[in-house]
mmCIF file of C-alpha atoms in Angstrom:
data_model
loop_
_atom_site.group_PDB
_atom_site.id
_atom_site.type_symbol
_atom_site.label_atom_id
_atom_site.label_comp_id
_atom_site.label_asym_id
_atom_site.label_seq_id
_atom_site.Cartn_x
_atom_site.Cartn_y
_atom_site.Cartn_z
ATOM 1 C CA ALA A 28 148.832 157.474 121.832
ATOM 2 C CA GLN A 29 148.438 155.824 118.501
ATOM 3 C CA THR A 30 144.925 154.845 117.477
ATOM 4 C CA VAL A 31 143.722 152.836 114.533
ATOM 5 C CA THR A 32 140.169 153.153 113.282
ATOM 6 C CA GLN A 33 138.289 150.809 111.018
ATOM 7 C CA SER A 34 134.924 152.397 110.380
ATOM 8 C CA GLN A 35 133.355 149.442 108.593
ATOM 9 C CA PRO A 36 132.421 146.675 111.059
ATOM 10 C CA GLU A 37 131.071 144.534 108.223
ATOM 11 C CA MET A 38 131.491 144.406 104.475
ATOM 12 C CA SER A 39 130.318 142.034 101.786
ATOM 13 C CA VAL A 40 131.469 141.422 98.249
ATOM 14 C CA GLN A 41 130.356 139.257 95.378
ATOM 15 C CA GLU A 42 132.790 136.549 94.391
ATOM 16 C CA ALA A 43 135.230 137.783 91.697
ATOM 17 C CA GLU A 44 134.415 141.432 92.468
ATOM 18 C CA THR A 45 136.607 144.032 94.156
ATOM 19 C CA VAL A 46 136.217 145.370 97.664
ATOM 20 C CA THR A 47 138.040 148.062 99.621
ATOM 21 C CA LEU A 48 138.415 148.050 103.385
ATOM 22 C CA SER A 49 139.137 151.350 105.105
ATOM 23 C CA CYS A 50 141.579 152.171 107.854
ATOM 24 C CA THR A 51 142.706 155.441 109.357
ATOM 25 C CA TYR A 52 145.243 156.015 112.080
ATOM 26 C CA ASP A 53 146.475 158.764 114.280
ATOM 27 C CA THR A 54 150.141 159.311 115.020
ATOM 28 C CA SER A 55 152.620 162.114 115.511
ATOM 29 C CA GLU A 56 155.519 160.043 114.209
ATOM 30 C CA SER A 57 156.856 160.254 110.697
ATOM 31 C CA ASP A 58 158.244 156.776 110.348
ATOM 32 C CA TYR A 59 156.207 153.697 111.119
ATOM 33 C CA TYR A 60 154.819 150.534 109.619
ATOM 34 C CA LEU A 61 151.311 149.520 108.691
ATOM 35 C CA PHE A 62 149.928 146.031 108.299
ATOM 36 C CA TRP A 63 146.787 144.263 107.282
ATOM 37 C CA TYR A 64 146.135 140.946 108.991
ATOM 38 C CA LYS A 65 143.429 138.449 108.170
ATOM 39 C CA GLN A 66 141.771 136.287 110.815
ATOM 40 C CA PRO A 67 139.606 133.496 109.378
ATOM 41 C CA PRO A 68 137.237 131.446 111.554
ATOM 42 C CA SER A 69 140.195 129.313 112.636
ATOM 43 C CA ARG A 70 141.357 132.461 114.531
ATOM 44 C CA GLN A 71 144.854 132.206 113.059
ATOM 45 C CA MET A 72 146.138 135.699 112.311
ATOM 46 C CA ILE A 73 147.693 135.771 108.866
ATOM 47 C CA LEU A 74 149.704 138.648 107.440
ATOM 48 C CA VAL A 75 148.144 139.966 104.254
ATOM 49 C CA ILE A 76 150.306 142.938 103.399
ATOM 50 C CA ARG A 77 152.612 145.517 104.971
ATOM 51 C CA GLN A 78 153.602 149.064 104.131
ATOM 52 C CA GLU A 79 156.578 151.118 105.260
ATOM 53 C CA ALA A 80 155.588 154.727 105.856
ATOM 54 C CA TYR A 81 158.775 156.062 104.253
ATOM 55 C CA LYS A 82 157.909 154.370 100.969
ATOM 56 C CA GLN A 83 155.630 156.299 98.669
ATOM 57 C CA GLN A 84 154.869 153.304 96.515
ATOM 58 C CA ASN A 85 151.805 151.365 97.549
ATOM 59 C CA ALA A 86 152.448 147.752 98.536
ATOM 60 C CA THR A 87 150.962 144.953 96.453
ATOM 61 C CA GLU A 88 150.706 141.223 97.100
ATOM 62 C CA ASN A 89 148.963 139.373 94.293
ATOM 63 C CA ARG A 90 145.256 140.256 94.555
ATOM 64 C CA PHE A 91 145.824 142.491 97.576
ATOM 65 C CA SER A 92 146.949 146.074 97.349
ATOM 66 C CA VAL A 93 146.881 149.116 99.553
ATOM 67 C CA ASN A 94 146.173 152.771 99.038
ATOM 68 C CA PHE A 95 148.491 154.523 101.461
ATOM 69 C CA GLN A 96 147.823 158.230 101.924
ATOM 70 C CA LYS A 97 150.352 159.397 104.480
ATOM 71 C CA ALA A 98 149.151 162.976 104.763
ATOM 72 C CA ALA A 99 145.594 161.823 105.291
ATOM 73 C CA LYS A 100 146.756 158.989 107.583
ATOM 74 C CA SER A 101 144.734 156.548 105.573
ATOM 75 C CA PHE A 102 145.624 152.951 104.731
ATOM 76 C CA SER A 103 142.943 151.083 102.805
ATOM 77 C CA LEU A 104 143.101 147.505 101.570
ATOM 78 C CA LYS A 105 141.805 146.553 98.129
ATOM 79 C CA ILE A 106 141.001 142.936 97.404
ATOM 80 C CA SER A 107 140.584 142.187 93.714
ATOM 81 C CA ASP A 108 138.896 139.121 92.220
ATOM 82 C CA SER A 109 137.505 138.190 95.635
ATOM 83 C CA GLN A 110 137.469 134.514 96.489
ATOM 84 C CA LEU A 111 135.444 132.551 99.013
ATOM 85 C CA GLY A 112 138.613 131.967 100.998
ATOM 86 C CA ASP A 113 138.970 135.705 101.526
ATOM 87 C CA ALA A 114 136.055 135.660 103.950
ATOM 88 C CA ALA A 115 137.505 136.609 107.313
ATOM 89 C CA MET A 116 137.958 139.380 109.833
ATOM 90 C CA TYR A 117 140.518 141.885 108.622
ATOM 91 C CA PHE A 118 142.575 143.941 111.030
ATOM 92 C CA CYS A 119 144.561 147.031 110.267
ATOM 93 C CA ALA A 120 147.604 147.470 112.498
ATOM 94 C CA TYR A 121 150.144 150.201 113.199
ATOM 95 C CA ARG A 122 153.610 149.650 114.550
ATOM 96 C CA ARG A 123 156.289 152.124 115.536
ATOM 97 C CA THR A 124 159.791 151.876 114.110
ATOM 98 C CA THR A 125 162.864 150.781 115.958
ATOM 99 C CA SER A 126 162.712 151.527 119.599
ATOM 100 C CA ASN A 127 164.785 150.127 122.396
ATOM 101 C CA THR A 128 161.745 150.380 124.608
ATOM 102 C CA GLY A 129 159.993 147.781 122.527
ATOM 103 C CA ASN A 130 157.470 147.730 119.765
ATOM 104 C CA GLN A 131 153.854 146.834 119.811
ATOM 105 C CA PHE A 132 150.993 146.650 117.402
ATOM 106 C CA TYR A 133 148.025 148.937 117.697
ATOM 107 C CA PHE A 134 145.091 147.191 116.098
ATOM 108 C CA GLY A 135 141.849 148.470 114.693
ATOM 109 C CA THR A 136 138.577 146.862 115.700
ATOM 110 C CA GLY A 137 138.381 144.813 112.539
ATOM 111 C CA THR A 138 136.147 144.506 109.486
ATOM 112 C CA SER A 139 134.253 141.289 108.931
ATOM 113 C CA LEU A 140 134.278 140.456 105.230
ATOM 114 C CA THR A 141 131.667 138.166 103.723
ATOM 115 C CA VAL A 142 132.155 136.819 100.217
ATOM 116 C CA ILE A 143 128.913 135.974 98.418
ATOM 117 C CA PRO A 144 129.089 133.121 95.905
ATOM 118 C CA LYS B 3 160.046 126.163 109.462
ATOM 119 C CA ALA B 4 157.419 125.353 111.993
ATOM 120 C CA GLY B 5 155.138 128.223 112.894
ATOM 121 C CA VAL B 6 154.392 129.721 116.259
ATOM 122 C CA THR B 7 152.827 127.165 118.554
ATOM 123 C CA GLN B 8 150.704 127.782 121.601
ATOM 124 C CA THR B 9 149.611 125.375 124.274
ATOM 125 C CA PRO B 10 147.084 124.547 125.398
ATOM 126 C CA ARG B 11 144.638 125.489 122.665
ATOM 127 C CA TYR B 12 141.616 125.503 124.962
ATOM 128 C CA LEU B 13 141.331 125.957 128.688
ATOM 129 C CA ILE B 14 138.482 126.161 131.152
ATOM 130 C CA LYS B 15 139.131 127.582 134.596
ATOM 131 C CA THR B 16 137.069 128.929 137.464
ATOM 132 C CA ARG B 17 137.245 132.318 139.093
ATOM 133 C CA GLY B 18 140.122 132.724 141.484
ATOM 134 C CA GLN B 19 142.306 130.108 139.857
ATOM 135 C CA GLN B 20 145.501 130.849 138.036
ATOM 136 C CA VAL B 21 146.570 129.799 134.574
ATOM 137 C CA THR B 22 149.797 129.517 132.591
ATOM 138 C CA LEU B 23 149.879 129.702 128.818
ATOM 139 C CA SER B 24 152.847 128.729 126.708
ATOM 140 C CA CYS B 25 154.185 130.027 123.416
ATOM 141 C CA SER B 26 156.989 128.605 121.297
ATOM 142 C CA PRO B 27 158.179 131.084 118.663
ATOM 143 C CA ILE B 28 159.419 130.321 115.203
ATOM 144 C CA SER B 29 162.934 128.902 115.347
ATOM 145 C CA GLY B 30 165.443 131.746 115.495
ATOM 146 C CA HIS B 31 162.935 134.353 116.601
ATOM 147 C CA ARG B 32 163.862 136.107 119.806
ATOM 148 C CA SER B 33 160.958 138.492 120.250
ATOM 149 C CA VAL B 34 157.640 137.274 121.615
ATOM 150 C CA SER B 35 154.573 139.416 122.155
ATOM 151 C CA TRP B 36 151.276 138.561 123.782
ATOM 152 C CA TYR B 37 147.841 139.930 122.940
ATOM 153 C CA GLN B 38 144.400 139.489 124.432
ATOM 154 C CA GLN B 39 141.470 139.379 122.035
ATOM 155 C CA THR B 40 137.903 139.842 123.242
ATOM 156 C CA PRO B 41 134.728 140.768 121.345
ATOM 157 C CA GLY B 42 134.325 143.943 123.381
ATOM 158 C CA GLN B 43 137.882 145.262 123.545
ATOM 159 C CA GLY B 44 139.346 143.802 120.375
ATOM 160 C CA LEU B 45 143.058 143.048 120.272
ATOM 161 C CA GLN B 46 145.000 144.501 123.155
ATOM 162 C CA PHE B 47 148.725 144.321 123.732
ATOM 163 C CA LEU B 48 149.835 142.599 126.921
ATOM 164 C CA PHE B 49 153.622 142.569 126.834
ATOM 165 C CA GLU B 50 156.665 141.902 124.697
ATOM 166 C CA TYR B 51 159.794 139.965 125.532
ATOM 167 C CA PHE B 52 163.113 140.058 123.784
ATOM 168 C CA SER B 53 166.136 138.029 124.874
ATOM 169 C CA GLU B 54 164.474 137.147 128.184
ATOM 170 C CA THR B 55 163.748 140.791 129.033
ATOM 171 C CA GLN B 56 160.361 142.430 129.100
ATOM 172 C CA ARG B 57 160.679 145.359 126.713
ATOM 173 C CA ASN B 58 157.181 146.723 126.673
ATOM 174 C CA LYS B 59 154.016 146.308 128.679
ATOM 175 C CA GLY B 60 150.412 147.130 127.943
ATOM 176 C CA ASN B 61 147.813 148.494 130.292
ATOM 177 C CA PHE B 62 146.862 145.354 132.183
ATOM 178 C CA PRO B 63 146.762 144.715 135.931
ATOM 179 C CA GLY B 64 149.612 143.026 137.728
ATOM 180 C CA ARG B 65 147.683 139.742 137.709
ATOM 181 C CA PHE B 66 149.013 139.352 134.179
ATOM 182 C CA SER B 67 152.670 138.435 134.058
ATOM 183 C CA GLY B 68 155.030 136.732 131.714
ATOM 184 C CA ARG B 69 158.525 135.519 131.189
ATOM 185 C CA GLN B 70 160.799 134.328 128.457
ATOM 186 C CA PHE B 71 163.307 131.534 128.634
ATOM 187 C CA SER B 72 166.749 131.285 127.102
ATOM 188 C CA ASN B 73 165.352 129.251 124.193
ATOM 189 C CA SER B 74 162.922 132.141 123.502
ATOM 190 C CA ARG B 75 159.885 130.191 124.586
ATOM 191 C CA SER B 76 157.539 132.358 126.570
ATOM 192 C CA GLU B 77 154.894 131.845 129.175
ATOM 193 C CA MET B 78 152.223 134.134 130.442
ATOM 194 C CA ASN B 79 150.489 133.730 133.754
ATOM 195 C CA VAL B 80 147.199 135.093 134.950
ATOM 196 C CA SER B 81 146.532 134.855 138.656
ATOM 197 C CA THR B 82 143.217 135.201 140.487
ATOM 198 C CA LEU B 83 141.198 134.736 137.329
ATOM 199 C CA GLU B 84 138.146 136.886 136.736
ATOM 200 C CA LEU B 85 135.234 136.298 134.386
ATOM 201 C CA GLY B 86 136.477 139.146 132.213
ATOM 202 C CA ASP B 87 139.707 137.310 131.543
ATOM 203 C CA SER B 88 137.839 134.975 129.199
ATOM 204 C CA ALA B 89 139.461 135.655 125.857
ATOM 205 C CA LEU B 90 141.606 134.400 123.043
ATOM 206 C CA TYR B 91 145.253 134.910 123.949
ATOM 207 C CA LEU B 92 147.513 135.313 120.959
ATOM 208 C CA CYS B 93 151.246 135.048 120.877
ATOM 209 C CA ALA B 94 153.365 136.514 118.094
ATOM 210 C CA SER B 95 157.039 136.203 117.322
ATOM 211 C CA SER B 96 159.605 138.019 115.240
ATOM 212 C CA PHE B 97 163.350 137.758 114.783
ATOM 213 C CA GLN B 98 164.059 140.957 116.655
ATOM 214 C CA ASN B 99 161.899 143.575 118.308
ATOM 215 C CA LEU B 100 162.113 146.089 115.507
ATOM 216 C CA GLY B 101 159.102 147.847 114.140
ATOM 217 C CA ARG B 102 159.842 146.963 110.554
ATOM 218 C CA GLU B 103 159.661 143.268 111.255
ATOM 219 C CA THR B 104 156.592 141.250 110.608
ATOM 220 C CA GLN B 105 155.146 139.432 113.564
ATOM 221 C CA TYR B 106 153.889 135.924 113.007
ATOM 222 C CA PHE B 107 150.999 134.836 115.149
ATOM 223 C CA GLY B 108 150.221 131.533 116.767
ATOM 224 C CA PRO B 109 146.767 129.912 116.682
ATOM 225 C CA GLY B 110 145.912 131.238 120.120
ATOM 226 C CA THR B 111 144.761 129.807 123.417
ATOM 227 C CA ARG B 112 141.081 130.200 124.141
ATOM 228 C CA LEU B 113 140.514 130.677 127.861
ATOM 229 C CA LEU B 114 137.081 130.405 129.407
ATOM 230 C CA VAL B 115 136.662 131.467 133.015
ATOM 231 C CA LEU B 116 133.541 130.192 134.765
#
């Protein structure tokens, strides 16, 4: 079974600084997808960034980027120039590729990010 | 496009009752998945529906059931509620049920069982 591990229950960062959230996963498959979702206090899950395992290039979305190490099964999220609005719970998620038996997310336990003004 | 909507947003029930939650996916999306989020267990997959068929099911007891209608709207039902069913129930939709697709989440229904 696939498992996703986020070893940092809580992190804090000074406003305008950079922070990296860690995520590791366990899978025997070679092709899959990885996601980072953000859940602010409103509880709305918002997609931050996604990465296709077959792509070597790390995904980037504005201030958010990932460091995808396929061999190490590591998928960390870097937030640059942190803003107060970045404060939220961040979830790392794994999803299998096409399957006619369905697809589901496997989520990590989350990292609560605090941004200090 | 309107996002994923879930109704009701908040619900209070007592043990032994049953409850039905509703999810309307983004227009054009045919895949709907349900997740249970609790502080102790985190986010756990309940089931996924695609074109009115359940395609995948998580490890939950038979008290948890769901269905999808021809307009892709989905409902989930929990019968004989237990205290441990108190949770945030999230619904997510995507165009198809392919792994490469991003799922878009609704705001959730917070269920409290007394």
